[in-house]
mmCIF file of C-alpha atoms in Angstrom:
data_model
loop_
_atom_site.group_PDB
_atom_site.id
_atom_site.type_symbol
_atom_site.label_atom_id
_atom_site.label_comp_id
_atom_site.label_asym_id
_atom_site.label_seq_id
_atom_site.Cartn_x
_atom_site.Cartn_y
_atom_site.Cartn_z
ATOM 1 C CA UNK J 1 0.000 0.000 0.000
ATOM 2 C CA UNK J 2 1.335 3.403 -0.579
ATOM 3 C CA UNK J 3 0.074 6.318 0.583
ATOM 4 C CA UNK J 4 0.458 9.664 -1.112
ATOM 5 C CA UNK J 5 -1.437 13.315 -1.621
ATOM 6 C CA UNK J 6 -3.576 13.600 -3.627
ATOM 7 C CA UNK J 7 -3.690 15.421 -7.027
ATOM 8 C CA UNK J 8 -6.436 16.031 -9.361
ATOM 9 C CA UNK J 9 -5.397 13.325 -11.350
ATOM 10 C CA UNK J 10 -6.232 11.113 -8.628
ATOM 11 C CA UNK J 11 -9.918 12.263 -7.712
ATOM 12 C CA UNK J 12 -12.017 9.522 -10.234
ATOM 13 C CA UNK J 13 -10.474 7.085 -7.477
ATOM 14 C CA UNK J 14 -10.814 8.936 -4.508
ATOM 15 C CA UNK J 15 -14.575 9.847 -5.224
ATOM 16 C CA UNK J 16 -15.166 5.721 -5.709
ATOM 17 C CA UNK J 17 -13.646 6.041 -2.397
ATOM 18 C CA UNK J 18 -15.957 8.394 -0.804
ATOM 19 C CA UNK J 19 -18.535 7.913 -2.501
ATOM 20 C CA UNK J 20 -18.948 4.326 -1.571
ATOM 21 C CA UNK J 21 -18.489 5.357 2.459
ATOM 22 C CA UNK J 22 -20.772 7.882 2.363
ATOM 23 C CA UNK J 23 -23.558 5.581 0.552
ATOM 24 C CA UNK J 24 -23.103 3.421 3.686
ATOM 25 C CA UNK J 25 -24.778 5.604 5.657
ATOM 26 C CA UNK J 26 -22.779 5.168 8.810
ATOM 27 C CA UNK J 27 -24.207 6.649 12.201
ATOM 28 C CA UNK J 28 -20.884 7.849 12.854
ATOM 29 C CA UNK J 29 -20.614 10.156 9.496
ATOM 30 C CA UNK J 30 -22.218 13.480 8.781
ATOM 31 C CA UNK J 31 -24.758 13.209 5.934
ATOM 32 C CA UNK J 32 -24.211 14.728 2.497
ATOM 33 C CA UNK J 33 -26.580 17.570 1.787
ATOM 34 C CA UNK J 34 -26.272 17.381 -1.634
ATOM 35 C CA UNK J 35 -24.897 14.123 -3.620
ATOM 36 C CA UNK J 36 -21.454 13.437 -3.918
ATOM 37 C CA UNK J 37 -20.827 13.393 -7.663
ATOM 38 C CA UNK J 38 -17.269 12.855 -9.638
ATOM 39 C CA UNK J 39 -17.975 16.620 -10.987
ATOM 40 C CA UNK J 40 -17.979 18.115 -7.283
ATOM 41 C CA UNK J 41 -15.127 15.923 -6.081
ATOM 42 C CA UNK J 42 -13.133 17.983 -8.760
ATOM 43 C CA UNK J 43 -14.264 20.924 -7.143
ATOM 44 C CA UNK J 44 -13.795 19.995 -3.902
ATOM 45 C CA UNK J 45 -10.145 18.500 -4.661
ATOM 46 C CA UNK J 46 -9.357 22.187 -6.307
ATOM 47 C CA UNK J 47 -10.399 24.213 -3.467
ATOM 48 C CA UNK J 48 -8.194 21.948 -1.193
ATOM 49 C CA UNK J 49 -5.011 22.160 -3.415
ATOM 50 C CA UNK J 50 -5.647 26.132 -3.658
ATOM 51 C CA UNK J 51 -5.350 26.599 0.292
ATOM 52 C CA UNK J 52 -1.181 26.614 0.846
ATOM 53 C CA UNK J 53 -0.907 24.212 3.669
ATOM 54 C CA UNK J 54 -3.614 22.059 2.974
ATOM 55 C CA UNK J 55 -4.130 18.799 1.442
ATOM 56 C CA UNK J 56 -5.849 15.484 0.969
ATOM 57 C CA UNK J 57 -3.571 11.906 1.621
ATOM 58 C CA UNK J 58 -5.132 9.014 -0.430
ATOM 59 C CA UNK J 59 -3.987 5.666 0.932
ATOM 60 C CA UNK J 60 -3.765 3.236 -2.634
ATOM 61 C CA UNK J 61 -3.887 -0.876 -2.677
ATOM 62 C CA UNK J 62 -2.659 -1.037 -6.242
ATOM 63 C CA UNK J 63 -5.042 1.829 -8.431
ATOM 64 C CA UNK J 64 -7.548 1.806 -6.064
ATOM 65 C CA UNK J 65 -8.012 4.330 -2.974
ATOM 66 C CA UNK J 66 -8.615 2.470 0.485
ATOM 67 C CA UNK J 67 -8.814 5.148 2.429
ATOM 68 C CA UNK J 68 -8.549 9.272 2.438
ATOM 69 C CA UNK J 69 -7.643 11.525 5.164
ATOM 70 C CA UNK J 70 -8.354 15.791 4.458
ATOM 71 C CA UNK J 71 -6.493 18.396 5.688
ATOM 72 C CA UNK J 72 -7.530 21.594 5.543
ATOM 73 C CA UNK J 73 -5.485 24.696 6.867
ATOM 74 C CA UNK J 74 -7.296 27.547 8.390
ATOM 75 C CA UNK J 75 -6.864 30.470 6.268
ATOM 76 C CA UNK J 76 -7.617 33.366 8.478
ATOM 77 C CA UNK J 77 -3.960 34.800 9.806
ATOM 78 C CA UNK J 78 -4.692 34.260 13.430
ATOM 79 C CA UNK J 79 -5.599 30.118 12.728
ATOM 80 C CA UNK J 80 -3.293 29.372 10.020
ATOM 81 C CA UNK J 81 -1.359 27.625 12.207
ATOM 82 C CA UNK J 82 -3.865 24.929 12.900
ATOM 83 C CA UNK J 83 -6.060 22.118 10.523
ATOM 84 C CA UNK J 84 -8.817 20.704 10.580
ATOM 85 C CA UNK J 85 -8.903 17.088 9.264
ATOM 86 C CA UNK J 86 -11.968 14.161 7.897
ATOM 87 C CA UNK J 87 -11.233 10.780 7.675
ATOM 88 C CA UNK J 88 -12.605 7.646 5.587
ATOM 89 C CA UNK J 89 -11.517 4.268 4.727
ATOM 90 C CA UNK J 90 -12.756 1.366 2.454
ATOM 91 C CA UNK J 91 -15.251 -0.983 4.176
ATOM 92 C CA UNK J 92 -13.397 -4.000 2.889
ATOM 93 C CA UNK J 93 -10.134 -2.358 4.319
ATOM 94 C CA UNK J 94 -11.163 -1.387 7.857
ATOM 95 C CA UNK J 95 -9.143 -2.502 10.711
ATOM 96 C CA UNK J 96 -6.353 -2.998 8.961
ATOM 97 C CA UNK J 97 -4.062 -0.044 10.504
ATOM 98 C CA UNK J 98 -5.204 2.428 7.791
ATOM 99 C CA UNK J 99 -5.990 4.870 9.974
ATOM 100 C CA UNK J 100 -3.397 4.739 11.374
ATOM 101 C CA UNK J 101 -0.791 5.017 8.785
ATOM 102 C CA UNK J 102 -2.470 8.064 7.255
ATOM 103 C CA UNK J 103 -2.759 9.930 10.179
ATOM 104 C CA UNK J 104 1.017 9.414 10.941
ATOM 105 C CA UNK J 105 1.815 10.067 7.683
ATOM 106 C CA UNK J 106 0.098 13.569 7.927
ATOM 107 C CA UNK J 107 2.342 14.509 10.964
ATOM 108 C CA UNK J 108 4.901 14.110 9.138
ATOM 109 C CA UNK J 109 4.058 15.930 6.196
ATOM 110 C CA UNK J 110 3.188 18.443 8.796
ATOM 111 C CA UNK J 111 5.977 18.408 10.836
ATOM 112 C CA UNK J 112 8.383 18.708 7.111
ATOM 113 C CA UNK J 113 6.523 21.820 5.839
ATOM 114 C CA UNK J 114 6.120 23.334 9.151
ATOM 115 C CA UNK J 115 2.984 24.997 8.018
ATOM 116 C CA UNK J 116 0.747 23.446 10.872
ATOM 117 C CA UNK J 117 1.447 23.281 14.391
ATOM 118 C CA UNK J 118 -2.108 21.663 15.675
ATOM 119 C CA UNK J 119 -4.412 19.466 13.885
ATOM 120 C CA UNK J 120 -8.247 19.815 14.903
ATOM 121 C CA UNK J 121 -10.817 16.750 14.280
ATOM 122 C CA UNK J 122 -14.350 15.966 15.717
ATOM 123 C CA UNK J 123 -15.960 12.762 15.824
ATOM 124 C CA UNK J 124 -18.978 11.165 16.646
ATOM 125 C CA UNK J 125 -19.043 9.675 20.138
ATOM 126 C CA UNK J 126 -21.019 6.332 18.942
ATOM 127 C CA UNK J 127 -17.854 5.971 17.059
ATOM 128 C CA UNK J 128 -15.182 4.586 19.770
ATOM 129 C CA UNK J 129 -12.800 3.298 17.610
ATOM 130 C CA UNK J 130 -12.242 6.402 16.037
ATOM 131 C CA UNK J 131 -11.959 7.907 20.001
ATOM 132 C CA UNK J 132 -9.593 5.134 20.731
ATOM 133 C CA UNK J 133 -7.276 5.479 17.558
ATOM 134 C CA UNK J 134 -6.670 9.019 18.153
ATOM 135 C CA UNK J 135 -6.393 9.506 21.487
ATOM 136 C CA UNK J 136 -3.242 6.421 20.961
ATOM 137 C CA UNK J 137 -1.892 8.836 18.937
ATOM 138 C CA UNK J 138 -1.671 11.795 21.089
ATOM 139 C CA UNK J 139 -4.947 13.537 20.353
ATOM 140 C CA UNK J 140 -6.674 15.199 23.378
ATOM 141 C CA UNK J 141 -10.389 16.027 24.275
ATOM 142 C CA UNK J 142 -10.807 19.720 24.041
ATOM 143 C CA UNK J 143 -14.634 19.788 24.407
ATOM 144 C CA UNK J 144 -18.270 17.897 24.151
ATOM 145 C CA UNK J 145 -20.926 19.318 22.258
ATOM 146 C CA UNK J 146 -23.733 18.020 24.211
ATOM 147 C CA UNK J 147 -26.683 16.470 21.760
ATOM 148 C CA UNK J 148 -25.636 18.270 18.867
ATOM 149 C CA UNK J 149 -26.140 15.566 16.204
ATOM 150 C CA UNK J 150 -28.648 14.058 15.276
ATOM 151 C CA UNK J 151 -29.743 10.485 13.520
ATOM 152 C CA UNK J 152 -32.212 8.338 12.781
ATOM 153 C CA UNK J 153 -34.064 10.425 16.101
ATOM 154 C CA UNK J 154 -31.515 10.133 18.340
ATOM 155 C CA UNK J 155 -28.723 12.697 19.805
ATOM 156 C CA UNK J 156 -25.391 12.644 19.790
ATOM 157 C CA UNK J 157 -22.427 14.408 20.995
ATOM 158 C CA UNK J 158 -19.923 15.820 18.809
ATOM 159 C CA UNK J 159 -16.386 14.714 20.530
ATOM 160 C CA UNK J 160 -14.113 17.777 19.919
ATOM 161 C CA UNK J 161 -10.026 16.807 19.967
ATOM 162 C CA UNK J 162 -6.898 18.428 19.152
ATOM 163 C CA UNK J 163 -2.687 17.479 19.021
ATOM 164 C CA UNK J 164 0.089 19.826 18.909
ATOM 165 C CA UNK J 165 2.483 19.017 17.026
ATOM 166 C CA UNK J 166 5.338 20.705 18.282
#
């Protein structure tokens, strides 16, 4: 497996990629509000790549993506310093230290271009293995938003964490 950013030539694979999680309809994901389409992907993978500091690692078994990790660098002066980051890997690939390997691979991407001294993440906190996986890797809780999501009728908390880098 290799894992590498991402580059516009990559995005028919990457949408397969995120387009198949997303049509899974996981209670731990955030819905779409509008349908993922290989058109918007484009246009999503652009307005990454146009933010200095920011961009999307695409873990690849052969030509195919298994799993996708955004980074996005806050753009206003006094936040620049910090990302926020989204996560998704294949179904068929899960468990399989994916995870893990992209998010060490963006610290060190981060830690070479010295662009980004915190990354930022929330997740859903029916999701523990998502908890457990970052807080192994240094992440710390930074807040609860009580109740703020909702699905399929019920609430859930939004589990906010952070990691310095530095």
């Amino acid at each position: 497996m290799e894992i590498r950013k991402g580059s516009i030539e990559d995005v028919p694979a990457w949408f397969e990629l995120v387009y198949a999680v997303k049509s899974e309809n996981l209670p731990t994901l955030f819905e779409m509000t509008t349908p993922i389409t290989l058109e918007s992907s484009y246009r999503y993978m652009e307005k990454i790549l146009s933010v200095d500091g920011s961009f999307v690692l695409i873990c690849f078994d052969g030509s195919k993506a298994v799993g996708s990790l955004d980074c996005l660098r806050k753009e206003r002066k006094e936040e620049n310093h910090v990302a926020s980051i989204g996560m998704c890997v294949a179904k068929a690939s899960r468990g399989q230290g994916i995870g893990r390997r992209l998010l060490l691979s963006l610290f060190d991407i981060c830690k070479q271009e010295k662009k980004i001294e915190k990354i930022e993440l929330d997740v859903f906190s029916n999701n523990p293995g998502a908890i457990a996986l970052y807080k192994s890797l240094g992440f710390e809780l930074e807040g609860v938003k009580k109740g703020s999501i909702r699905k399929g009728g019920e609430a859930i908390d939004l589990i906010c964490m952070g990691k310095f880098l530095t």
